[in-house]
Amino acid sequence: MTPFSIILIGIIIFVLIAFFRTIRVVPQKVAIIIERLGKYNKTLEAGFQILIPFIDKVAYKHTLKEQAIDVPPQVCITKDNISVEVDGILYMQCVDPMKASYGINNYQFASTQLAQTTMRSVIGKLSLDKTFEERDTINSVIVEAVDKASDPWGVKVTRYEVKNITPPQSIKDAMEKQMRAEREKRAVIAESEGD
């Protein structure tokens, strides 16, 4: 190989790299944050986009679809001092990609943490019986608190669902005994009315 052909191959490779760094196809329901020389420049929406090679950089990529985030189990203490393990699912959507990129480091983690602390607070105000009855109230209070806090992050919380409320085994056993006693009582009443 001659020095000229090596230089020519180098130039062709450089041009190809520059060409592929220039063209960007953004899928539907995705937003890409572009920084120019380290500073926010623009948000790319769905479609064919052209960038300035080596100057424009893809800094962040966000999905604009609703996301379901699993909130890990959390031990909460009810008003009547009973520990219950509660977990749920948080549904949220990125509505402002720029705020989601620069407003907080990780909005999903922050929202999950806030949902957990709010859940502990709400369940701490309810008795064990009420925690099973008031799921809708728990859900709405968590949605309101997390949505309010996540507004500066460019995120909209759409809903929260409590998946499981698990009391300790001793409480489960006591609840089963109580239900068994109530069934036996109804059976005795039904039998006595039948005679």
Short mmCIF file of N, CA and C in Angstrom, two decimals:
data_model
loop_
_atom_site.label_atom_id
_atom_site.label_comp_id
_atom_site.label_asym_id
_atom_site.label_seq_id
_atom_site.Cartn_x
_atom_site.Cartn_y
_atom_site.Cartn_z
N MET A 1 0.84 -1.19 0.00
CA MET A 1 0.00 0.00 0.00
C MET A 1 0.88 1.25 0.00
N THR A 2 0.46 2.16 -0.80
CA THR A 2 1.20 3.42 -0.89
C THR A 2 0.72 4.37 0.18
N PRO A 3 1.52 5.33 0.55
CA PRO A 3 1.10 6.33 1.55
C PRO A 3 -0.17 7.07 1.10
N PHE A 4 -0.30 7.29 -0.19
CA PHE A 4 -1.49 7.98 -0.70
C PHE A 4 -2.75 7.16 -0.45
N SER A 5 -2.70 5.84 -0.67
CA SER A 5 -3.89 5.00 -0.47
C SER A 5 -4.23 4.91 1.02
N ILE A 6 -3.26 4.90 1.90
CA ILE A 6 -3.52 4.89 3.35
C ILE A 6 -4.22 6.18 3.76
N ILE A 7 -3.75 7.30 3.25
CA ILE A 7 -4.38 8.59 3.55
C ILE A 7 -5.79 8.63 2.99
N LEU A 8 -5.98 8.11 1.79
CA LEU A 8 -7.30 8.08 1.16
C LEU A 8 -8.27 7.21 1.97
N ILE A 9 -7.82 6.05 2.42
CA ILE A 9 -8.66 5.18 3.26
C ILE A 9 -9.00 5.89 4.57
N GLY A 10 -8.03 6.57 5.17
CA GLY A 10 -8.27 7.33 6.40
C GLY A 10 -9.31 8.41 6.20
N ILE A 11 -9.23 9.13 5.08
CA ILE A 11 -10.21 10.19 4.78
C ILE A 11 -11.59 9.59 4.57
N ILE A 12 -11.68 8.47 3.86
CA ILE A 12 -12.97 7.81 3.62
C ILE A 12 -13.59 7.36 4.94
N ILE A 13 -12.79 6.77 5.81
CA ILE A 13 -13.29 6.34 7.13
C ILE A 13 -13.77 7.54 7.94
N PHE A 14 -13.01 8.62 7.93
CA PHE A 14 -13.40 9.84 8.64
C PHE A 14 -14.73 10.39 8.11
N VAL A 15 -14.88 10.43 6.79
CA VAL A 15 -16.12 10.93 6.17
C VAL A 15 -17.30 10.04 6.54
N LEU A 16 -17.10 8.72 6.53
CA LEU A 16 -18.19 7.80 6.90
C LEU A 16 -18.60 7.98 8.36
N ILE A 17 -17.62 8.11 9.24
CA ILE A 17 -17.93 8.33 10.66
C ILE A 17 -18.69 9.65 10.83
N ALA A 18 -18.23 10.69 10.19
CA ALA A 18 -18.90 11.99 10.27
C ALA A 18 -20.32 11.90 9.72
N PHE A 19 -20.50 11.17 8.63
CA PHE A 19 -21.82 11.02 8.02
C PHE A 19 -22.78 10.31 8.97
N PHE A 20 -22.32 9.20 9.58
CA PHE A 20 -23.19 8.45 10.47
C PHE A 20 -23.45 9.17 11.79
N ARG A 21 -22.55 10.05 12.19
CA ARG A 21 -22.80 10.86 13.40
C ARG A 21 -23.71 12.04 13.10
N THR A 22 -23.90 12.36 11.84
CA THR A 22 -24.73 13.49 11.43
C THR A 22 -26.20 13.11 11.40
N ILE A 23 -26.49 11.92 10.97
CA ILE A 23 -27.88 11.50 10.76
C ILE A 23 -28.39 10.77 12.00
N ARG A 24 -29.60 11.13 12.42
CA ARG A 24 -30.22 10.50 13.57
C ARG A 24 -31.70 10.32 13.26
N VAL A 25 -32.21 9.08 13.38
CA VAL A 25 -33.63 8.81 13.23
C VAL A 25 -34.18 8.56 14.62
N VAL A 26 -35.11 9.42 15.03
CA VAL A 26 -35.69 9.33 16.37
C VAL A 26 -37.02 8.58 16.26
N PRO A 27 -37.19 7.48 17.00
CA PRO A 27 -38.45 6.73 16.94
C PRO A 27 -39.62 7.50 17.58
N GLN A 28 -40.83 7.07 17.26
CA GLN A 28 -42.04 7.65 17.83
C GLN A 28 -42.03 7.48 19.35
N LYS A 29 -42.52 8.45 20.09
CA LYS A 29 -42.62 8.46 21.55
C LYS A 29 -41.26 8.40 22.24
N VAL A 30 -40.24 8.95 21.58
CA VAL A 30 -38.91 9.07 22.16
C VAL A 30 -38.44 10.51 21.97
N ALA A 31 -37.78 11.05 22.97
CA ALA A 31 -37.18 12.39 22.86
C ALA A 31 -35.70 12.27 23.18
N ILE A 32 -34.89 12.95 22.39
CA ILE A 32 -33.44 12.92 22.57
C ILE A 32 -32.96 14.34 22.86
N ILE A 33 -32.20 14.49 23.94
CA ILE A 33 -31.65 15.78 24.32
C ILE A 33 -30.27 15.92 23.67
N ILE A 34 -30.08 17.03 22.94
CA ILE A 34 -28.82 17.30 22.26
C ILE A 34 -28.09 18.43 22.98
N GLU A 35 -26.82 18.18 23.26
CA GLU A 35 -25.95 19.22 23.81
C GLU A 35 -24.95 19.63 22.74
N ARG A 36 -24.76 20.92 22.60
CA ARG A 36 -23.76 21.44 21.66
C ARG A 36 -22.62 22.01 22.48
N LEU A 37 -21.47 21.38 22.35
CA LEU A 37 -20.28 21.77 23.10
C LEU A 37 -20.55 21.80 24.61
N GLY A 38 -21.31 20.81 25.10
CA GLY A 38 -21.56 20.66 26.53
C GLY A 38 -22.74 21.43 27.07
N LYS A 39 -23.43 22.21 26.25
CA LYS A 39 -24.56 23.01 26.71
C LYS A 39 -25.83 22.54 25.99
N TYR A 40 -26.97 22.59 26.73
CA TYR A 40 -28.23 22.17 26.11
C TYR A 40 -28.47 22.97 24.84
N ASN A 41 -28.83 22.27 23.77
CA ASN A 41 -29.10 22.91 22.49
C ASN A 41 -30.55 22.74 22.07
N LYS A 42 -31.02 21.49 22.01
CA LYS A 42 -32.39 21.25 21.56
C LYS A 42 -32.84 19.86 21.95
N THR A 43 -34.15 19.64 21.80
CA THR A 43 -34.75 18.34 22.02
C THR A 43 -35.22 17.81 20.68
N LEU A 44 -34.74 16.64 20.31
CA LEU A 44 -35.16 16.03 19.04
C LEU A 44 -36.41 15.20 19.27
N GLU A 45 -37.39 15.40 18.41
CA GLU A 45 -38.63 14.63 18.47
C GLU A 45 -38.60 13.58 17.36
N ALA A 46 -39.66 12.80 17.24
CA ALA A 46 -39.71 11.70 16.28
C ALA A 46 -39.46 12.18 14.86
N GLY A 47 -38.69 11.39 14.12
CA GLY A 47 -38.43 11.70 12.72
C GLY A 47 -36.95 11.72 12.39
N PHE A 48 -36.66 12.16 11.18
CA PHE A 48 -35.30 12.23 10.65
C PHE A 48 -34.67 13.54 11.11
N GLN A 49 -33.50 13.46 11.74
CA GLN A 49 -32.84 14.64 12.28
C GLN A 49 -31.38 14.69 11.82
N ILE A 50 -30.86 15.89 11.67
CA ILE A 50 -29.47 16.07 11.25
C ILE A 50 -28.72 16.83 12.35
N LEU A 51 -27.55 16.31 12.72
CA LEU A 51 -26.71 16.92 13.75
C LEU A 51 -25.40 17.40 13.13
N ILE A 52 -24.72 18.27 13.84
CA ILE A 52 -23.39 18.71 13.41
C ILE A 52 -22.39 17.73 14.03
N PRO A 53 -21.65 16.99 13.19
CA PRO A 53 -20.75 15.96 13.74
C PRO A 53 -19.65 16.57 14.60
N PHE A 54 -19.32 15.85 15.69
CA PHE A 54 -18.25 16.20 16.62
C PHE A 54 -18.55 17.45 17.45
N ILE A 55 -19.66 18.13 17.18
CA ILE A 55 -20.04 19.31 17.97
C ILE A 55 -21.31 19.00 18.76
N ASP A 56 -22.31 18.42 18.08
CA ASP A 56 -23.55 18.01 18.74
C ASP A 56 -23.36 16.62 19.34
N LYS A 57 -23.91 16.44 20.55
CA LYS A 57 -23.78 15.16 21.23
C LYS A 57 -25.13 14.77 21.81
N VAL A 58 -25.50 13.49 21.68
CA VAL A 58 -26.71 12.98 22.32
C VAL A 58 -26.39 12.84 23.80
N ALA A 59 -27.06 13.65 24.63
CA ALA A 59 -26.77 13.65 26.07
C ALA A 59 -27.73 12.73 26.83
N TYR A 60 -29.02 12.77 26.48
CA TYR A 60 -30.03 11.98 27.17
C TYR A 60 -31.05 11.47 26.17
N LYS A 61 -31.64 10.34 26.52
CA LYS A 61 -32.70 9.76 25.69
C LYS A 61 -33.83 9.37 26.63
N HIS A 62 -35.05 9.86 26.35
CA HIS A 62 -36.20 9.59 27.22
C HIS A 62 -37.33 8.98 26.41
N THR A 63 -38.01 8.03 27.03
CA THR A 63 -39.23 7.52 26.43
C THR A 63 -40.39 8.40 26.90
N LEU A 64 -41.30 8.71 26.00
CA LEU A 64 -42.45 9.54 26.35
C LEU A 64 -43.68 8.68 26.64
N LYS A 65 -43.50 7.37 26.64
CA LYS A 65 -44.59 6.44 26.95
C LYS A 65 -44.78 6.39 28.46
N GLU A 66 -45.97 5.96 28.87
CA GLU A 66 -46.21 5.75 30.29
C GLU A 66 -45.37 4.56 30.75
N GLN A 67 -44.73 4.71 31.90
CA GLN A 67 -43.85 3.67 32.42
C GLN A 67 -44.42 3.13 33.73
N ALA A 68 -44.33 1.83 33.91
CA ALA A 68 -44.73 1.20 35.17
C ALA A 68 -43.46 0.88 35.94
N ILE A 69 -43.35 1.44 37.13
CA ILE A 69 -42.16 1.26 37.96
C ILE A 69 -42.56 0.50 39.22
N ASP A 70 -41.89 -0.60 39.46
CA ASP A 70 -42.17 -1.41 40.63
C ASP A 70 -41.61 -0.72 41.87
N VAL A 71 -42.47 -0.52 42.86
CA VAL A 71 -42.03 0.06 44.13
C VAL A 71 -41.75 -1.11 45.06
N PRO A 72 -40.50 -1.29 45.51
CA PRO A 72 -40.15 -2.47 46.32
C PRO A 72 -40.94 -2.53 47.62
N PRO A 73 -41.07 -3.73 48.18
CA PRO A 73 -41.80 -3.87 49.45
C PRO A 73 -41.20 -2.99 50.54
N GLN A 74 -42.08 -2.43 51.33
CA GLN A 74 -41.68 -1.49 52.37
C GLN A 74 -42.40 -1.89 53.66
N VAL A 75 -41.68 -1.99 54.76
CA VAL A 75 -42.31 -2.30 56.05
C VAL A 75 -42.85 -1.00 56.62
N CYS A 76 -44.15 -1.00 56.90
CA CYS A 76 -44.83 0.17 57.45
C CYS A 76 -45.47 -0.22 58.78
N ILE A 77 -45.59 0.73 59.68
CA ILE A 77 -46.22 0.48 60.97
C ILE A 77 -47.55 1.22 60.99
N THR A 78 -48.63 0.47 61.24
CA THR A 78 -49.97 1.05 61.23
C THR A 78 -50.21 1.84 62.52
N LYS A 79 -51.34 2.50 62.57
CA LYS A 79 -51.71 3.31 63.73
C LYS A 79 -51.79 2.46 65.00
N ASP A 80 -52.20 1.19 64.84
CA ASP A 80 -52.31 0.30 66.00
C ASP A 80 -51.03 -0.54 66.20
N ASN A 81 -49.88 0.00 65.76
CA ASN A 81 -48.54 -0.57 65.98
C ASN A 81 -48.36 -1.99 65.44
N ILE A 82 -48.88 -2.25 64.27
CA ILE A 82 -48.69 -3.54 63.61
C ILE A 82 -47.85 -3.29 62.35
N SER A 83 -46.80 -4.09 62.20
CA SER A 83 -45.94 -3.96 61.01
C SER A 83 -46.58 -4.70 59.84
N VAL A 84 -46.69 -4.01 58.72
CA VAL A 84 -47.18 -4.63 57.49
C VAL A 84 -46.18 -4.34 56.38
N GLU A 85 -46.07 -5.27 55.46
CA GLU A 85 -45.19 -5.07 54.31
C GLU A 85 -46.07 -4.70 53.12
N VAL A 86 -45.76 -3.56 52.51
CA VAL A 86 -46.59 -3.04 51.42
C VAL A 86 -45.71 -2.78 50.20
N ASP A 87 -46.20 -3.19 49.04
CA ASP A 87 -45.51 -2.85 47.80
C ASP A 87 -46.53 -2.39 46.77
N GLY A 88 -46.05 -1.78 45.71
CA GLY A 88 -46.97 -1.23 44.72
C GLY A 88 -46.31 -0.99 43.39
N ILE A 89 -47.09 -0.39 42.50
CA ILE A 89 -46.60 -0.03 41.17
C ILE A 89 -46.94 1.44 40.93
N LEU A 90 -45.95 2.18 40.49
CA LEU A 90 -46.10 3.61 40.19
C LEU A 90 -46.09 3.79 38.68
N TYR A 91 -47.11 4.45 38.15
CA TYR A 91 -47.21 4.72 36.72
C TYR A 91 -46.90 6.18 36.48
N MET A 92 -45.94 6.44 35.60
CA MET A 92 -45.54 7.82 35.34
C MET A 92 -45.16 7.99 33.88
N GLN A 93 -45.11 9.27 33.48
CA GLN A 93 -44.79 9.59 32.09
C GLN A 93 -43.93 10.85 32.05
N CYS A 94 -42.90 10.82 31.23
CA CYS A 94 -42.04 11.99 31.03
C CYS A 94 -42.76 12.95 30.08
N VAL A 95 -43.07 14.15 30.55
CA VAL A 95 -43.78 15.13 29.72
C VAL A 95 -42.88 16.28 29.27
N ASP A 96 -41.78 16.49 29.95
CA ASP A 96 -40.82 17.53 29.57
C ASP A 96 -39.41 16.94 29.64
N PRO A 97 -38.90 16.46 28.51
CA PRO A 97 -37.59 15.79 28.51
C PRO A 97 -36.44 16.67 29.01
N MET A 98 -36.51 17.97 28.76
CA MET A 98 -35.43 18.84 29.22
C MET A 98 -35.38 18.90 30.75
N LYS A 99 -36.54 19.08 31.38
CA LYS A 99 -36.59 19.08 32.84
C LYS A 99 -36.19 17.72 33.41
N ALA A 100 -36.61 16.65 32.74
CA ALA A 100 -36.26 15.30 33.21
C ALA A 100 -34.76 15.06 33.12
N SER A 101 -34.10 15.72 32.19
CA SER A 101 -32.66 15.55 32.02
C SER A 101 -31.87 16.39 33.01
N TYR A 102 -32.29 17.63 33.20
CA TYR A 102 -31.49 18.56 33.99
C TYR A 102 -32.11 18.91 35.35
N GLY A 103 -33.35 18.48 35.60
CA GLY A 103 -34.01 18.81 36.86
C GLY A 103 -33.61 17.91 38.01
N ILE A 104 -33.28 16.67 37.70
CA ILE A 104 -32.89 15.70 38.73
C ILE A 104 -32.05 14.62 38.06
N ASN A 105 -31.22 13.96 38.86
CA ASN A 105 -30.31 12.96 38.30
C ASN A 105 -31.06 11.73 37.79
N ASN A 106 -31.97 11.18 38.60
CA ASN A 106 -32.70 9.97 38.22
C ASN A 106 -34.13 10.09 38.72
N TYR A 107 -35.03 10.56 37.86
CA TYR A 107 -36.40 10.82 38.31
C TYR A 107 -37.15 9.55 38.68
N GLN A 108 -36.83 8.41 38.08
CA GLN A 108 -37.51 7.16 38.43
C GLN A 108 -37.16 6.74 39.85
N PHE A 109 -35.89 6.78 40.19
CA PHE A 109 -35.46 6.41 41.54
C PHE A 109 -36.04 7.38 42.57
N ALA A 110 -35.98 8.67 42.29
CA ALA A 110 -36.50 9.67 43.23
C ALA A 110 -38.00 9.50 43.44
N SER A 111 -38.74 9.23 42.37
CA SER A 111 -40.18 9.04 42.49
C SER A 111 -40.51 7.79 43.29
N THR A 112 -39.74 6.73 43.09
CA THR A 112 -39.94 5.49 43.85
C THR A 112 -39.69 5.73 45.33
N GLN A 113 -38.61 6.43 45.65
CA GLN A 113 -38.30 6.72 47.05
C GLN A 113 -39.39 7.57 47.69
N LEU A 114 -39.87 8.56 46.96
CA LEU A 114 -40.93 9.42 47.48
C LEU A 114 -42.23 8.63 47.67
N ALA A 115 -42.53 7.72 46.76
CA ALA A 115 -43.73 6.88 46.91
C ALA A 115 -43.61 6.01 48.16
N GLN A 116 -42.43 5.49 48.43
CA GLN A 116 -42.24 4.66 49.62
C GLN A 116 -42.42 5.46 50.90
N THR A 117 -41.82 6.64 50.97
CA THR A 117 -41.95 7.43 52.20
C THR A 117 -43.38 7.91 52.40
N THR A 118 -44.06 8.27 51.31
CA THR A 118 -45.46 8.69 51.42
C THR A 118 -46.33 7.52 51.86
N MET A 119 -46.04 6.33 51.34
CA MET A 119 -46.80 5.14 51.72
C MET A 119 -46.64 4.87 53.21
N ARG A 120 -45.42 4.98 53.73
CA ARG A 120 -45.20 4.79 55.17
C ARG A 120 -46.00 5.80 55.98
N SER A 121 -46.00 7.03 55.52
CA SER A 121 -46.71 8.09 56.23
C SER A 121 -48.22 7.86 56.24
N VAL A 122 -48.77 7.49 55.09
CA VAL A 122 -50.22 7.28 54.98
C VAL A 122 -50.65 6.08 55.81
N ILE A 123 -49.92 4.99 55.71
CA ILE A 123 -50.30 3.78 56.45
C ILE A 123 -50.12 3.98 57.94
N GLY A 124 -49.19 4.83 58.35
CA GLY A 124 -49.01 5.14 59.76
C GLY A 124 -50.21 5.84 60.38
N LYS A 125 -51.05 6.42 59.56
CA LYS A 125 -52.25 7.12 60.06
C LYS A 125 -53.48 6.22 60.08
N LEU A 126 -53.36 4.98 59.57
CA LEU A 126 -54.50 4.07 59.46
C LEU A 126 -54.31 2.85 60.36
N SER A 127 -55.42 2.29 60.84
CA SER A 127 -55.35 1.02 61.56
C SER A 127 -55.20 -0.11 60.55
N LEU A 128 -54.89 -1.30 61.04
CA LEU A 128 -54.68 -2.44 60.14
C LEU A 128 -55.92 -2.72 59.30
N ASP A 129 -57.08 -2.71 59.93
CA ASP A 129 -58.32 -2.96 59.18
C ASP A 129 -58.54 -1.91 58.10
N LYS A 130 -58.25 -0.66 58.43
CA LYS A 130 -58.45 0.43 57.46
C LYS A 130 -57.47 0.34 56.28
N THR A 131 -56.26 -0.19 56.52
CA THR A 131 -55.31 -0.29 55.40
C THR A 131 -55.84 -1.19 54.31
N PHE A 132 -56.59 -2.24 54.69
CA PHE A 132 -57.17 -3.13 53.68
C PHE A 132 -58.36 -2.47 53.00
N GLU A 133 -59.12 -1.67 53.74
CA GLU A 133 -60.33 -1.04 53.21
C GLU A 133 -60.03 0.21 52.39
N GLU A 134 -58.98 0.93 52.73
CA GLU A 134 -58.71 2.25 52.15
C GLU A 134 -57.63 2.25 51.06
N ARG A 135 -57.55 1.21 50.27
CA ARG A 135 -56.53 1.15 49.21
C ARG A 135 -56.65 2.32 48.25
N ASP A 136 -57.87 2.65 47.87
CA ASP A 136 -58.06 3.76 46.93
C ASP A 136 -57.56 5.08 47.51
N THR A 137 -57.81 5.29 48.80
CA THR A 137 -57.35 6.51 49.46
C THR A 137 -55.82 6.54 49.50
N ILE A 138 -55.22 5.41 49.85
CA ILE A 138 -53.75 5.32 49.89
C ILE A 138 -53.18 5.64 48.51
N ASN A 139 -53.77 5.03 47.48
CA ASN A 139 -53.30 5.25 46.10
C ASN A 139 -53.38 6.73 45.71
N SER A 140 -54.52 7.36 46.00
CA SER A 140 -54.71 8.75 45.57
C SER A 140 -53.79 9.71 46.33
N VAL A 141 -53.55 9.46 47.62
CA VAL A 141 -52.65 10.33 48.39
C VAL A 141 -51.22 10.21 47.86
N ILE A 142 -50.80 9.00 47.53
CA ILE A 142 -49.45 8.80 46.99
C ILE A 142 -49.30 9.47 45.64
N VAL A 143 -50.31 9.32 44.77
CA VAL A 143 -50.26 9.96 43.44
C VAL A 143 -50.15 11.47 43.59
N GLU A 144 -50.96 12.03 44.46
CA GLU A 144 -50.96 13.49 44.64
C GLU A 144 -49.60 13.98 45.14
N ALA A 145 -49.04 13.30 46.13
CA ALA A 145 -47.76 13.73 46.71
C ALA A 145 -46.61 13.59 45.71
N VAL A 146 -46.53 12.45 45.03
CA VAL A 146 -45.42 12.22 44.11
C VAL A 146 -45.56 13.11 42.88
N ASP A 147 -46.79 13.30 42.40
CA ASP A 147 -47.00 14.16 41.22
C ASP A 147 -46.61 15.61 41.52
N LYS A 148 -46.96 16.07 42.70
CA LYS A 148 -46.62 17.44 43.08
C LYS A 148 -45.10 17.62 43.16
N ALA A 149 -44.42 16.65 43.75
CA ALA A 149 -42.96 16.75 43.90
C ALA A 149 -42.23 16.56 42.57
N SER A 150 -42.80 15.76 41.67
CA SER A 150 -42.11 15.46 40.41
C SER A 150 -42.42 16.45 39.30
N ASP A 151 -43.27 17.41 39.54
CA ASP A 151 -43.60 18.41 38.52
C ASP A 151 -42.36 19.19 38.05
N PRO A 152 -41.47 19.64 38.94
CA PRO A 152 -40.26 20.33 38.46
C PRO A 152 -39.30 19.42 37.69
N TRP A 153 -39.52 18.11 37.76
CA TRP A 153 -38.67 17.16 37.05
C TRP A 153 -39.20 16.84 35.65
N GLY A 154 -40.32 17.44 35.27
CA GLY A 154 -40.88 17.18 33.94
C GLY A 154 -41.57 15.84 33.83
N VAL A 155 -42.09 15.36 34.96
CA VAL A 155 -42.71 14.03 35.01
C VAL A 155 -44.13 14.15 35.53
N LYS A 156 -45.04 13.39 34.94
CA LYS A 156 -46.44 13.35 35.37
C LYS A 156 -46.72 11.97 35.93
N VAL A 157 -47.15 11.90 37.19
CA VAL A 157 -47.53 10.62 37.79
C VAL A 157 -49.00 10.40 37.47
N THR A 158 -49.29 9.30 36.80
CA THR A 158 -50.66 9.05 36.36
C THR A 158 -51.46 8.25 37.38
N ARG A 159 -50.81 7.26 38.01
CA ARG A 159 -51.52 6.51 39.06
C ARG A 159 -50.54 5.67 39.87
N TYR A 160 -51.06 5.17 40.99
CA TYR A 160 -50.30 4.28 41.86
C TYR A 160 -51.25 3.18 42.29
N GLU A 161 -50.76 1.96 42.32
CA GLU A 161 -51.58 0.83 42.74
C GLU A 161 -50.84 0.05 43.83
N VAL A 162 -51.49 -0.13 44.97
CA VAL A 162 -50.94 -0.99 46.02
C VAL A 162 -51.12 -2.42 45.54
N LYS A 163 -50.02 -3.18 45.46
CA LYS A 163 -50.12 -4.58 45.03
C LYS A 163 -50.50 -5.48 46.19
N ASN A 164 -49.69 -5.45 47.23
CA ASN A 164 -49.89 -6.36 48.36
C ASN A 164 -49.74 -5.62 49.67
N ILE A 165 -50.60 -5.99 50.61
CA ILE A 165 -50.45 -5.56 52.00
C ILE A 165 -50.33 -6.86 52.80
N THR A 166 -49.15 -7.11 53.33
CA THR A 166 -48.88 -8.39 53.99
C THR A 166 -48.60 -8.16 55.48
N PRO A 167 -49.56 -8.56 56.34
CA PRO A 167 -49.31 -8.45 57.79
C PRO A 167 -48.40 -9.60 58.25
N PRO A 168 -47.87 -9.52 59.49
CA PRO A 168 -47.04 -10.61 60.01
C PRO A 168 -47.84 -11.92 60.10
N GLN A 169 -47.13 -13.04 60.14
CA GLN A 169 -47.79 -14.35 60.16
C GLN A 169 -48.71 -14.50 61.37
N SER A 170 -48.32 -13.97 62.53
CA SER A 170 -49.16 -14.09 63.73
C SER A 170 -50.50 -13.39 63.53
N ILE A 171 -50.49 -12.25 62.85
CA ILE A 171 -51.74 -11.52 62.57
C ILE A 171 -52.57 -12.30 61.55
N LYS A 172 -51.91 -12.88 60.54
CA LYS A 172 -52.64 -13.70 59.56
C LYS A 172 -53.34 -14.87 60.25
N ASP A 173 -52.62 -15.53 61.17
CA ASP A 173 -53.20 -16.66 61.90
C ASP A 173 -54.40 -16.21 62.72
N ALA A 174 -54.28 -15.07 63.40
CA ALA A 174 -55.39 -14.55 64.20
C ALA A 174 -56.58 -14.19 63.31
N MET A 175 -56.32 -13.63 62.12
CA MET A 175 -57.41 -13.28 61.20
C MET A 175 -58.11 -14.55 60.70
N GLU A 176 -57.33 -15.59 60.42
CA GLU A 176 -57.93 -16.86 59.98
C GLU A 176 -58.79 -17.47 61.08
N LYS A 177 -58.30 -17.43 62.33
CA LYS A 177 -59.08 -17.96 63.46
C LYS A 177 -60.39 -17.19 63.60
N GLN A 178 -60.32 -15.86 63.46
CA GLN A 178 -61.51 -15.04 63.58
C GLN A 178 -62.50 -15.37 62.47
N MET A 179 -62.03 -15.53 61.24
CA MET A 179 -62.93 -15.86 60.13
C MET A 179 -63.53 -17.25 60.32
N ARG A 180 -62.73 -18.21 60.80
CA ARG A 180 -63.22 -19.56 61.05
C ARG A 180 -64.30 -19.53 62.14
N ALA A 181 -64.07 -18.75 63.20
CA ALA A 181 -65.05 -18.64 64.28
C ALA A 181 -66.35 -18.01 63.77
N GLU A 182 -66.25 -17.00 62.90
CA GLU A 182 -67.45 -16.37 62.35
C GLU A 182 -68.22 -17.34 61.46
N ARG A 183 -67.51 -18.15 60.67
CA ARG A 183 -68.19 -19.15 59.82
C ARG A 183 -68.89 -20.19 60.67
N GLU A 184 -68.21 -20.65 61.72
CA GLU A 184 -68.82 -21.64 62.62
C GLU A 184 -70.04 -21.05 63.31
N LYS A 185 -69.95 -19.79 63.69
CA LYS A 185 -71.08 -19.11 64.34
C LYS A 185 -72.26 -19.02 63.38
N ARG A 186 -72.00 -18.66 62.12
CA ARG A 186 -73.08 -18.59 61.13
C ARG A 186 -73.68 -19.97 60.87
N ALA A 187 -72.82 -21.00 60.87
CA ALA A 187 -73.31 -22.36 60.66
C ALA A 187 -74.21 -22.80 61.81
N VAL A 188 -73.81 -22.46 63.04
CA VAL A 188 -74.63 -22.81 64.21
C VAL A 188 -75.96 -22.07 64.16
N ILE A 189 -75.93 -20.79 63.79
CA ILE A 189 -77.17 -20.00 63.69
C ILE A 189 -78.06 -20.56 62.59
N ALA A 190 -77.48 -20.88 61.46
CA ALA A 190 -78.27 -21.44 60.35
C ALA A 190 -78.86 -22.78 60.74
N GLU A 191 -78.11 -23.60 61.47
CA GLU A 191 -78.60 -24.92 61.89
C GLU A 191 -79.72 -24.77 62.91
N SER A 192 -79.57 -23.81 63.84
CA SER A 192 -80.60 -23.62 64.86
C SER A 192 -81.88 -23.05 64.26
N GLU A 193 -81.76 -22.22 63.24
CA GLU A 193 -82.95 -21.67 62.58
C GLU A 193 -83.64 -22.73 61.74
N GLY A 194 -82.87 -23.71 61.28
CA GLY A 194 -83.43 -24.78 60.45
C GLY A 194 -84.20 -25.79 61.27
N ASP A 195 -83.89 -25.92 62.56
CA ASP A 195 -84.56 -26.92 63.41
C ASP A 195 -85.86 -26.44 63.92
#
